[in-house]
CSV table of C-alpha atoms in Angstrom, one decimal:
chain,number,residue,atom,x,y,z
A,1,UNK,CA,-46.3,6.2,53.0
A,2,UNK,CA,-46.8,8.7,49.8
A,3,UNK,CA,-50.0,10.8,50.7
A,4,UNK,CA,-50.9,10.3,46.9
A,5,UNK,CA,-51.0,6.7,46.6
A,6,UNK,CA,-53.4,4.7,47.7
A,7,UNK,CA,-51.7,1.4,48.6
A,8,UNK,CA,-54.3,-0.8,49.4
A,9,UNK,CA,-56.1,-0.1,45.6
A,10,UNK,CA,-52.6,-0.8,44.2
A,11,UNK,CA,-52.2,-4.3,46.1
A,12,UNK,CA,-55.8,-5.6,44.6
A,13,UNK,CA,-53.6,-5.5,41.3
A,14,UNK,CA,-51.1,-7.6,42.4
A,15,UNK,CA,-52.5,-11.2,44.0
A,16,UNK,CA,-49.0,-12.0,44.7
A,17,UNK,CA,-48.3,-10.1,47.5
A,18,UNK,CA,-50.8,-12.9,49.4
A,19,UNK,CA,-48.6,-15.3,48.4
A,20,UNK,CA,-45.0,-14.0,49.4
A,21,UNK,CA,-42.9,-11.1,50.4
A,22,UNK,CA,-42.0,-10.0,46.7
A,23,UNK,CA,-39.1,-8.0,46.8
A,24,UNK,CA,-37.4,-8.8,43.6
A,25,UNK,CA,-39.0,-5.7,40.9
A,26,UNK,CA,-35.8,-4.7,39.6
A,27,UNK,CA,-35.8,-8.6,38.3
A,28,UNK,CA,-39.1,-9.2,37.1
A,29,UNK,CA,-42.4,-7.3,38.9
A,30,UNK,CA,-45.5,-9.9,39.4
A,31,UNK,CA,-48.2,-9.3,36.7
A,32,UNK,CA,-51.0,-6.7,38.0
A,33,UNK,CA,-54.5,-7.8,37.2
A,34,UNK,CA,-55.3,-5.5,34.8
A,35,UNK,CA,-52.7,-6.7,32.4
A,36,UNK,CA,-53.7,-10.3,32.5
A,37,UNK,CA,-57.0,-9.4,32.1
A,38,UNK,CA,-55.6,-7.5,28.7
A,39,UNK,CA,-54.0,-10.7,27.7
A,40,UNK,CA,-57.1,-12.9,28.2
A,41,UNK,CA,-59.2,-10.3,26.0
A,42,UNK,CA,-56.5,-10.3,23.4
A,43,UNK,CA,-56.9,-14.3,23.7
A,44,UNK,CA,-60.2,-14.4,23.4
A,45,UNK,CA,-60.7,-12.3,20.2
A,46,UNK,CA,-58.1,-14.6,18.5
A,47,UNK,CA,-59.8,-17.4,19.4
A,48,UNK,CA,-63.5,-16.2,18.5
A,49,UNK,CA,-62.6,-14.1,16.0
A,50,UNK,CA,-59.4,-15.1,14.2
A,51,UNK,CA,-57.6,-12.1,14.6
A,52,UNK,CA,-59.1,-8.9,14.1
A,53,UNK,CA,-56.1,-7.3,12.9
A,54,UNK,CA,-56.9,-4.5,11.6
A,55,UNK,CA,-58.1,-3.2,15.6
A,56,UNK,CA,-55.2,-5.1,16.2
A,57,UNK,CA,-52.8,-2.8,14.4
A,58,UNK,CA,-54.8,0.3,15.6
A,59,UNK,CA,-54.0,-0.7,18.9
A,60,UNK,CA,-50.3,-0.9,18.1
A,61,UNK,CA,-50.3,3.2,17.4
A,62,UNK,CA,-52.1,4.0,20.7
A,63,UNK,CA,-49.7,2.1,22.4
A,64,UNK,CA,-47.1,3.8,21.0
A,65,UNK,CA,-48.9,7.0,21.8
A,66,UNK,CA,-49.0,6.2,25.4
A,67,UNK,CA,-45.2,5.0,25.5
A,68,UNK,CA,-44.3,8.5,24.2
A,69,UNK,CA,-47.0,10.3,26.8
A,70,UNK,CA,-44.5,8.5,29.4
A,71,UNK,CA,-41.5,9.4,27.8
A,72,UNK,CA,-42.5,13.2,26.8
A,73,UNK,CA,-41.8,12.2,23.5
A,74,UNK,CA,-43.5,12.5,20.2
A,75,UNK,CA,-45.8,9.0,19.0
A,76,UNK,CA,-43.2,9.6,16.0
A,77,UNK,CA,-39.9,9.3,17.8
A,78,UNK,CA,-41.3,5.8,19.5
A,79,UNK,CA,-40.3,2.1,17.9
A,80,UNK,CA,-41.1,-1.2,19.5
A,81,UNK,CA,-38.6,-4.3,20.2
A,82,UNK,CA,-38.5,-7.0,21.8
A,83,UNK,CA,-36.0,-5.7,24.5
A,84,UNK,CA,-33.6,-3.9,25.6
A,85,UNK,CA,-30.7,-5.8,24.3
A,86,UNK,CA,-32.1,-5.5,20.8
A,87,UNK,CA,-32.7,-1.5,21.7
A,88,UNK,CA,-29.1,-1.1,22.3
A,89,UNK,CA,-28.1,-3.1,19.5
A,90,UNK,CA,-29.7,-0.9,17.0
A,91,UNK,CA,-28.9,2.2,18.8
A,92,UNK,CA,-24.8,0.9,18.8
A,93,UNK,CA,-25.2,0.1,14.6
A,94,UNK,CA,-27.6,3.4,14.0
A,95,UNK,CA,-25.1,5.7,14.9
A,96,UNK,CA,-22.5,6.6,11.9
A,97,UNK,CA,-19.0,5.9,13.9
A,98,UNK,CA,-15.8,5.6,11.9
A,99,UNK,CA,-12.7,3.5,12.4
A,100,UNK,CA,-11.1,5.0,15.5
A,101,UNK,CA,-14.8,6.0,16.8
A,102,UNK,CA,-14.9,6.2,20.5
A,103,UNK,CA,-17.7,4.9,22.7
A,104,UNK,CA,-17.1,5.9,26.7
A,105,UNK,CA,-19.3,3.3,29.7
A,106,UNK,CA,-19.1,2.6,33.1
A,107,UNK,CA,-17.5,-0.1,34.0
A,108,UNK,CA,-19.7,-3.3,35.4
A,109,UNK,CA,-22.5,-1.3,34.2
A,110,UNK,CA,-25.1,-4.4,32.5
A,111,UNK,CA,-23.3,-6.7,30.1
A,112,UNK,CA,-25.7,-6.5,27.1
A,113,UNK,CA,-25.2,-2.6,27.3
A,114,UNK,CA,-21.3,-3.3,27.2
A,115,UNK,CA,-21.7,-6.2,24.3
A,116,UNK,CA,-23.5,-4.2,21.8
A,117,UNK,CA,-21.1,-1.5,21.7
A,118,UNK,CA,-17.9,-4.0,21.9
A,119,UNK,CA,-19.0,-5.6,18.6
A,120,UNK,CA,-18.1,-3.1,16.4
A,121,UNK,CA,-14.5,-3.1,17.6
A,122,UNK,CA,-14.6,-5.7,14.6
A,123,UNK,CA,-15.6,-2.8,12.8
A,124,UNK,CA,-12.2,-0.8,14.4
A,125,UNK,CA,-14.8,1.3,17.2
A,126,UNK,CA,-12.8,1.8,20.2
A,127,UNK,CA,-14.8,1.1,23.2
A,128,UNK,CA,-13.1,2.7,27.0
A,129,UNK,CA,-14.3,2.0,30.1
A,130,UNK,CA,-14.7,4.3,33.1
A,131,UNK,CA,-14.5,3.3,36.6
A,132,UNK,CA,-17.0,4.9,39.1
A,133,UNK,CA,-17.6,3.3,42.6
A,134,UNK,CA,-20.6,1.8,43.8
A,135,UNK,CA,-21.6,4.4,46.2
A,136,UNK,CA,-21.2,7.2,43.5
A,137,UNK,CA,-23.2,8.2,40.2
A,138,UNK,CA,-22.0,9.6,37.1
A,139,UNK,CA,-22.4,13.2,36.0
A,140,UNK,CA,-20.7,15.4,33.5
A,141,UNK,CA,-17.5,14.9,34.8
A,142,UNK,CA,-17.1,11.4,35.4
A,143,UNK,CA,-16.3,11.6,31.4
A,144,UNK,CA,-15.1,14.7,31.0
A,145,UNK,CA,-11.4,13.7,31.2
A,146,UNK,CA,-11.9,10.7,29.1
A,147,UNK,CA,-13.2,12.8,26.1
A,148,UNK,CA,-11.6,13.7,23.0
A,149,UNK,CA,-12.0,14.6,19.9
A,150,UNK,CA,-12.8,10.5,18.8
A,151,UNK,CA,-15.7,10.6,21.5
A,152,UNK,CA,-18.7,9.9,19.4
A,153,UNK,CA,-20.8,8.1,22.4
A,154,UNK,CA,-21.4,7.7,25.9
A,155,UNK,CA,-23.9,5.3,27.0
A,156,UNK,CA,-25.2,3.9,30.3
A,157,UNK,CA,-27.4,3.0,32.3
A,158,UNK,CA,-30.2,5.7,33.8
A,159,UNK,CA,-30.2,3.5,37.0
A,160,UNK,CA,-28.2,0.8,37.9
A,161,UNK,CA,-29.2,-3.0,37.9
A,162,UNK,CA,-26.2,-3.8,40.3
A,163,UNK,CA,-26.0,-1.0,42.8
A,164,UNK,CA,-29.1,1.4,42.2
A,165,UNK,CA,-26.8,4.0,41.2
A,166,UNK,CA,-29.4,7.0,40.1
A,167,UNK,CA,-27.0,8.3,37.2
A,168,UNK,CA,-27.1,12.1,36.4
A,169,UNK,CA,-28.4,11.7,32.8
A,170,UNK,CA,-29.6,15.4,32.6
A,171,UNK,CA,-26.2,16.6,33.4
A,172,UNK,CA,-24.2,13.9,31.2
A,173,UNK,CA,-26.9,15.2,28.6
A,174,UNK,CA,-26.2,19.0,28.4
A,175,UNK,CA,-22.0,18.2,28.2
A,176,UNK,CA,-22.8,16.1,25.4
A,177,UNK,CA,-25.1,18.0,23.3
A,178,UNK,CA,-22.0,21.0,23.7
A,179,UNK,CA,-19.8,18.6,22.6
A,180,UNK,CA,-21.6,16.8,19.7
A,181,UNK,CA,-21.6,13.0,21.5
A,182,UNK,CA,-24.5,11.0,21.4
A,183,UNK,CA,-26.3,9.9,24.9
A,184,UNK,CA,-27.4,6.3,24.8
A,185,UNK,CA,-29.4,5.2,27.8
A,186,UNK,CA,-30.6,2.0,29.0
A,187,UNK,CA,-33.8,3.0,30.9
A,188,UNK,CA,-34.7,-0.9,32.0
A,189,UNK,CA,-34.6,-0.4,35.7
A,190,UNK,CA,-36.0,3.3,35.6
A,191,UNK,CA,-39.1,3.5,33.0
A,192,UNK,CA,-42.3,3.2,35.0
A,193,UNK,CA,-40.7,4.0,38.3
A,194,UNK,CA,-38.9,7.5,37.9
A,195,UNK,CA,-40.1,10.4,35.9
A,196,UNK,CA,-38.7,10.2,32.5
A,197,UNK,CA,-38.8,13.6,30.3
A,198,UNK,CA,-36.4,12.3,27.5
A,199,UNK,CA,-36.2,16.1,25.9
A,200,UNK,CA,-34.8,17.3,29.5
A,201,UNK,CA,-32.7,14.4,29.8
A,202,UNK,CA,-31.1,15.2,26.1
A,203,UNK,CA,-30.9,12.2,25.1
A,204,UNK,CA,-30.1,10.1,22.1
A,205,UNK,CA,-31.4,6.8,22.2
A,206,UNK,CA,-33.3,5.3,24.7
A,207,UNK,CA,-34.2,1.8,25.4
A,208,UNK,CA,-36.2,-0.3,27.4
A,209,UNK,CA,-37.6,-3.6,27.7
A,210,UNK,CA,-41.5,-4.0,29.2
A,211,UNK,CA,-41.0,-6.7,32.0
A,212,UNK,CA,-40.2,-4.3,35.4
A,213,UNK,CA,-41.3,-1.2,35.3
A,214,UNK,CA,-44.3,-1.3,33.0
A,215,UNK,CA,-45.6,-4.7,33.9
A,216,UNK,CA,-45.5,-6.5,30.9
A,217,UNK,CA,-44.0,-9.9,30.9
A,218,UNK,CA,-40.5,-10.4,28.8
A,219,UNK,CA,-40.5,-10.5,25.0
A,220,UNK,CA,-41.7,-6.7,24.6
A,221,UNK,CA,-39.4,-3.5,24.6
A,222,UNK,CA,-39.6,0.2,23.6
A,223,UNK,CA,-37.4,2.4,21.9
A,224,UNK,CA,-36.9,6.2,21.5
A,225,UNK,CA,-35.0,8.3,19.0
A,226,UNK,CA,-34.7,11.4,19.0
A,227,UNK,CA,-36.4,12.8,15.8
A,228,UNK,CA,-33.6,14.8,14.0
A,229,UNK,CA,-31.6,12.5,14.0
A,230,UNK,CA,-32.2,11.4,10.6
A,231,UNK,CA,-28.6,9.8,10.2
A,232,UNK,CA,-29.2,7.0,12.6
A,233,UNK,CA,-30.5,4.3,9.8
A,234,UNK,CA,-31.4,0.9,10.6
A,235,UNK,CA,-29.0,-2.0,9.6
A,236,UNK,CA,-32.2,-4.4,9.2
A,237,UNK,CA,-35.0,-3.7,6.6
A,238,UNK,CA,-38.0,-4.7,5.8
A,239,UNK,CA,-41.3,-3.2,4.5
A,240,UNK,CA,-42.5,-1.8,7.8
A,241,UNK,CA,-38.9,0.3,7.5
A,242,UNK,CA,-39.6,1.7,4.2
A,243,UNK,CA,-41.1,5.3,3.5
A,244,UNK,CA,-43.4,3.5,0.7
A,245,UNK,CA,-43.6,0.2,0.8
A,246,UNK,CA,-44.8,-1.5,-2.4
A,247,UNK,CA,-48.8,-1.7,-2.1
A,248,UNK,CA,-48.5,-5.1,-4.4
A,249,UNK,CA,-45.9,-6.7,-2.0
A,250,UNK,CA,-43.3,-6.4,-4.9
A,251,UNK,CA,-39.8,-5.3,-4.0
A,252,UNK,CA,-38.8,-2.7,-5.5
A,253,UNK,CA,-34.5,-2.0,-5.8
A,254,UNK,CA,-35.2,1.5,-6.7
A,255,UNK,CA,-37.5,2.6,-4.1
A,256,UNK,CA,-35.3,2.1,-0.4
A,257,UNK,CA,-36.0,5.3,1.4
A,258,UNK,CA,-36.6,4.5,5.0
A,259,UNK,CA,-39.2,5.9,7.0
A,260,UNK,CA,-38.1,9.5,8.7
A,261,UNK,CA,-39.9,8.0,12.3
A,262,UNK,CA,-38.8,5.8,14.4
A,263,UNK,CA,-40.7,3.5,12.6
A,264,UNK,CA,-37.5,2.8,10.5
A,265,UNK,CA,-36.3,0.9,13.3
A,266,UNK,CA,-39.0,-1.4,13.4
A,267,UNK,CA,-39.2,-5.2,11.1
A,268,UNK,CA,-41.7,-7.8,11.3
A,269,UNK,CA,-45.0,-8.7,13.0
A,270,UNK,CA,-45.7,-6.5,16.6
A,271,UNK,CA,-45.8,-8.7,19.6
A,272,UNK,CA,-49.7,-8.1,19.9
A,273,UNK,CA,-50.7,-9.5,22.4
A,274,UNK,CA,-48.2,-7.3,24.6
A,275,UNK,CA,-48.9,-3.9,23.0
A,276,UNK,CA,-52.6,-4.5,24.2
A,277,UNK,CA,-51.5,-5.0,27.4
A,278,UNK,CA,-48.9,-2.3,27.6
A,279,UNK,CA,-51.4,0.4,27.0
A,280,UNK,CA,-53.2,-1.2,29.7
A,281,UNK,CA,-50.3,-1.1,32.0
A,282,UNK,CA,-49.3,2.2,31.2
A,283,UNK,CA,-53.2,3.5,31.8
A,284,UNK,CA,-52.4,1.5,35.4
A,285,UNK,CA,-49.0,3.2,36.1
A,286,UNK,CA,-50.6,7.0,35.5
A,287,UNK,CA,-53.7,6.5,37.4
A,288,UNK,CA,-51.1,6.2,39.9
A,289,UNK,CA,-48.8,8.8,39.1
A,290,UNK,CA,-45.2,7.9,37.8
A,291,UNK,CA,-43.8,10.8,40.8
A,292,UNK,CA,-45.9,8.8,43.3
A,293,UNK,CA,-44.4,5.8,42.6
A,294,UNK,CA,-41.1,7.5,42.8
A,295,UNK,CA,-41.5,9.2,46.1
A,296,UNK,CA,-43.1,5.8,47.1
A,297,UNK,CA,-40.0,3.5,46.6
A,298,UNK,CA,-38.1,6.2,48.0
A,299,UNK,CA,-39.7,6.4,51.4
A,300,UNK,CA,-39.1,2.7,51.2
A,301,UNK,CA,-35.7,3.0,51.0
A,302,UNK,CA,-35.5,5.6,54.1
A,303,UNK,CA,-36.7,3.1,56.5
A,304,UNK,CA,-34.9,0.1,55.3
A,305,UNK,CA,-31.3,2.3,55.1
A,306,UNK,CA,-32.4,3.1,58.8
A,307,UNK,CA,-33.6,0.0,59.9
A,308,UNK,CA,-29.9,-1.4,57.8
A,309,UNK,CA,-27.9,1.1,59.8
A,310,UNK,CA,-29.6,-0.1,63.2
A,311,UNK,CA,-28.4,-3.4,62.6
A,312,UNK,CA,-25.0,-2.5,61.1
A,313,UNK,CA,-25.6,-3.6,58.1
A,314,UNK,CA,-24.2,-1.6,55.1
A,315,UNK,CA,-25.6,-0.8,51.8
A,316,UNK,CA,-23.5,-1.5,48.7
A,317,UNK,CA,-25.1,1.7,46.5
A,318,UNK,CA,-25.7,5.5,47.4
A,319,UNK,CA,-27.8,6.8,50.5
A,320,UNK,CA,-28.9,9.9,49.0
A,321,UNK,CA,-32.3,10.1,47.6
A,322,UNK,CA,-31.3,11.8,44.5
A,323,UNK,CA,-29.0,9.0,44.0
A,324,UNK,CA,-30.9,6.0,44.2
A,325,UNK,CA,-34.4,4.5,43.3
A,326,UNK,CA,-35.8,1.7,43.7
A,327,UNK,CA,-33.2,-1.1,43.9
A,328,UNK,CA,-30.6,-1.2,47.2
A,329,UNK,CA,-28.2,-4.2,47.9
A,330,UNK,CA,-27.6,-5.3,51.4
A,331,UNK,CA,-24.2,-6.1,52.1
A,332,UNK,CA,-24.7,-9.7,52.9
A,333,UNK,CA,-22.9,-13.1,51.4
A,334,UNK,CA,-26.0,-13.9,49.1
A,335,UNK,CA,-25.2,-17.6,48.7
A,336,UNK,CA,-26.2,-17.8,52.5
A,337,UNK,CA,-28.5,-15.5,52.5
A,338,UNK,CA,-31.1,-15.3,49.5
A,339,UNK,CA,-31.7,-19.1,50.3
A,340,UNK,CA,-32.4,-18.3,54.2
A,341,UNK,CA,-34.8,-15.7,53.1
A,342,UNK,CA,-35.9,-17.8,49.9
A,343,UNK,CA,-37.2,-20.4,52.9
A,344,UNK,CA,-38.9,-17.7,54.5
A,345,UNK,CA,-41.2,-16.6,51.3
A,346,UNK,CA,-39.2,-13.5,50.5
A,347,UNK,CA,-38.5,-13.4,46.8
A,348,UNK,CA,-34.8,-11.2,46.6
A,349,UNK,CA,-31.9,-11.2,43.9
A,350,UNK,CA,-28.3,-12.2,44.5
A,351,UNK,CA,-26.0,-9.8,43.2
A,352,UNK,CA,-22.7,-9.1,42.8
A,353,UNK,CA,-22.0,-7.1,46.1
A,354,UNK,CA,-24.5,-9.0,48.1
A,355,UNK,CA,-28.3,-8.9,48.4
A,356,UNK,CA,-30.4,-7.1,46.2
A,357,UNK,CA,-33.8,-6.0,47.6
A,358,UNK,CA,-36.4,-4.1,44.8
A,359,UNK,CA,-39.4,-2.0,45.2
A,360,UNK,CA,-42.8,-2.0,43.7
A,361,UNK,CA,-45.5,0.6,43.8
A,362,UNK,CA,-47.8,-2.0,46.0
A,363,UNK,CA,-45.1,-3.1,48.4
A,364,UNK,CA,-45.5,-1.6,52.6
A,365,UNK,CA,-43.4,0.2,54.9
A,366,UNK,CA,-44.7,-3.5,57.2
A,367,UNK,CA,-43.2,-5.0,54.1
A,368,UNK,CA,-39.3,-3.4,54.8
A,369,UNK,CA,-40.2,-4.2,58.8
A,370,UNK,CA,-40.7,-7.6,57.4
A,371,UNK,CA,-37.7,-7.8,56.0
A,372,UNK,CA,-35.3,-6.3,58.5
A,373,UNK,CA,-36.7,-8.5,61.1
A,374,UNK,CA,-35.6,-11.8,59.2
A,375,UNK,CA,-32.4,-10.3,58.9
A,376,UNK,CA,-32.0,-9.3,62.7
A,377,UNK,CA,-33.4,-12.5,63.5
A,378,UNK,CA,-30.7,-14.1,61.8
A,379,UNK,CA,-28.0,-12.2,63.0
A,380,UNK,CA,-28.7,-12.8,66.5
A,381,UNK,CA,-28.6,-16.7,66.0
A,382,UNK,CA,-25.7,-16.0,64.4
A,383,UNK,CA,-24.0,-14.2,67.4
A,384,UNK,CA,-25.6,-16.8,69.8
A,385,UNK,CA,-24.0,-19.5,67.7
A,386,UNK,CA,-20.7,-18.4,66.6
A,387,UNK,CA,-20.2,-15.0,68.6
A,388,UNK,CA,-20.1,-11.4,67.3
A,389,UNK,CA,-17.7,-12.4,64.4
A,390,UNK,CA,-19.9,-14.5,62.9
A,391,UNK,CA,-23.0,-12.1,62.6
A,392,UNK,CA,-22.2,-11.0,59.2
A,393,UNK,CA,-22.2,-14.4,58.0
């Protein structure tokens, strides 16, 4: 167990590990205490109080403040959404691409990643594909041959949802800042759980939504871009976009400049109630140390790959630590066997190559023991039952 965090502390956050074995982060991670305690404040002012809004709106910029403390980014370069999928979707109509514009992803890397960027092949943006196996992660040259002088934009995922590929953004970051691409990263299954320093990583655009890593439930996300980039402009407007908006509330047709922050992506009311928890999750998640949480999940993940490999059971993603995270999928048919451990209070994810197991800060080393015992204990009334073919079953 990581020396630096002090488990027990971090499971009085989290009531449902008394209720379950909650394996499942990389899908949704269990509301800590301290965030629904932000949310019942937030409730209780609007109810007494009728909004404060004014605190309401202050809260909104330390918020952001704290995002870009995770990030090492600047308060500036930090918008708000209400997801990832609306993160991407800005990024993909931000950047300026032409007619015959290229955009380069992975292959089977998350769909809403893929969509936003296929959209514009209405707009004549070509959009290629490149194929990377399970077990590997992308760096530099996984693109490198697919570049030319069309390639405008790679973007992908900084860790995998499907295989808990650990992609080498730093590396893909350097070879495109030589060659003028912009990086586009969906930091959903990573933000909160690795280290994030998006000026080493050289990227673009990042997005995120608020639901895994930083606690918050769905319907909040957070967006960086990178501050020079002043010709990424938003394809949605609205006062909160605007440089000056009109003090009367009067639209003015002559007076359109955007905002030079990321601020220009941003339209409409905040999700409030969410902002005040997030800084209230965030204040959580560096009391614990975002490197502790990392080296956490990681030591996790050695003892269930060796607990997988004593039952000869193989792992769908990459073994080395660098590579992976948080999230490992078992190789096992998941229509037989996320109900088998559904009945057994273990709360997993099927996935496309089998079983997905995820890792939160306040889950156990007994937790993985847990786990691998319900799988050998299957297996062997398997073999009893059907012999040693059927053990994978």
């Amino acid at each position: 167990m990581s020396a630096s965090l002090d488990i027990n502390a971090v499971r009085q956050e989290f009531p449902v590990t008394k209720r379950m074995l909650y394996l499942d982060s990389a899908h949704q991670t269990p509301m800590p205490n301290c965030v629904r305690s932000a949310l019942s404040e937030f409730l209780v002012e609007g109810n007494e109080m009728a909004g404060p809004k004014p605190v309401w709106m202050r809260r909104v910029e330390v918020a952001r403040e704290k995002v870009a403390e995770l990030l090492h980014a600047s308060s500036d370069e930090i918008a708000f959404t209400k997801n990832t999928s609306e993160g991407l979707n800005i990024a993909a109509n931000a950047v300026p691409l032409q007619p015959g514009s290229t955009v380069l992803m992975l292959e089977g890397d998350h769909p809403n990643n893929a969509y936003a960027w296929l959209h514009l092949k209405r707009r004549g943006v070509k959009v290629k594909f490149v194929s990377l196996p399970d077990d590997q992660v992308a760096n530099a040259d996984t693109f490198a041959d697919h570049i030319d002088e069309s390639t405008r934009v790679i973007s992908l995922s900084h860790v995998t949802f499907h295989a808990g590929q650990r992609h080498d953004i730093e590396d893909i970051g350097r070879h495109c800042a030589k060659k003028n691409i912009y990086l586009v990263v969906d930091a959903m299954q990573s933000v909160g759980v690795l280290p994030i320093d998006v000026k080493k990583l050289g990227v673009s655009v990042l997005a995120a939504g608020c639901h895994k890593g930083l606690l918050v439930p769905q319907g909040t996300g957070i967006l960086y871009v990178k501050q020079n980039l002043q010709e990424l402009q938003p394809v949605y407007l609205a006062m909160s976009s605007l440089a000056n908006p009109p003090e009367d509330y009067v639209a003015r047709p002559d007076e359109m400049t955007t905002r030079r922050d990321a601020g220009r992506f941003e339209f409409g009311n905040f999700n409030l109630p969410h902002l005040h928890a997030l800084t209230r999750s965030i204040e959580f998640i560096q009391s614990i140390g975002v490197a502790s949480i990392e080296e956490h999940v990681q030591m996790l993940g050695d003892r269930l790959i060796e607990g997988l490999d004593e039952l000869g059971v193989a792992l769908v993603g990459p073994r080395q630590r660098g590579q992976r995270a948080h999230i490992y999928v078992l190789a096992l048919p998941a229509a037989k066997w996320v109900n088998y451990l559904t009945q057994n209070l273990v709360r997993v994810s099927p996935e496309r190559g089998g079983v997905r197991i995820s890792f939160g800060a306040f889950n156990t080393p007994d937790d993985v023991d847990q786990l691998l015992g319900l799988v050998s204990s299957r297996m062997r009334r398997r073999v009893d039952t059907d012999g040693p073919s059927g053990a994978m079953d």
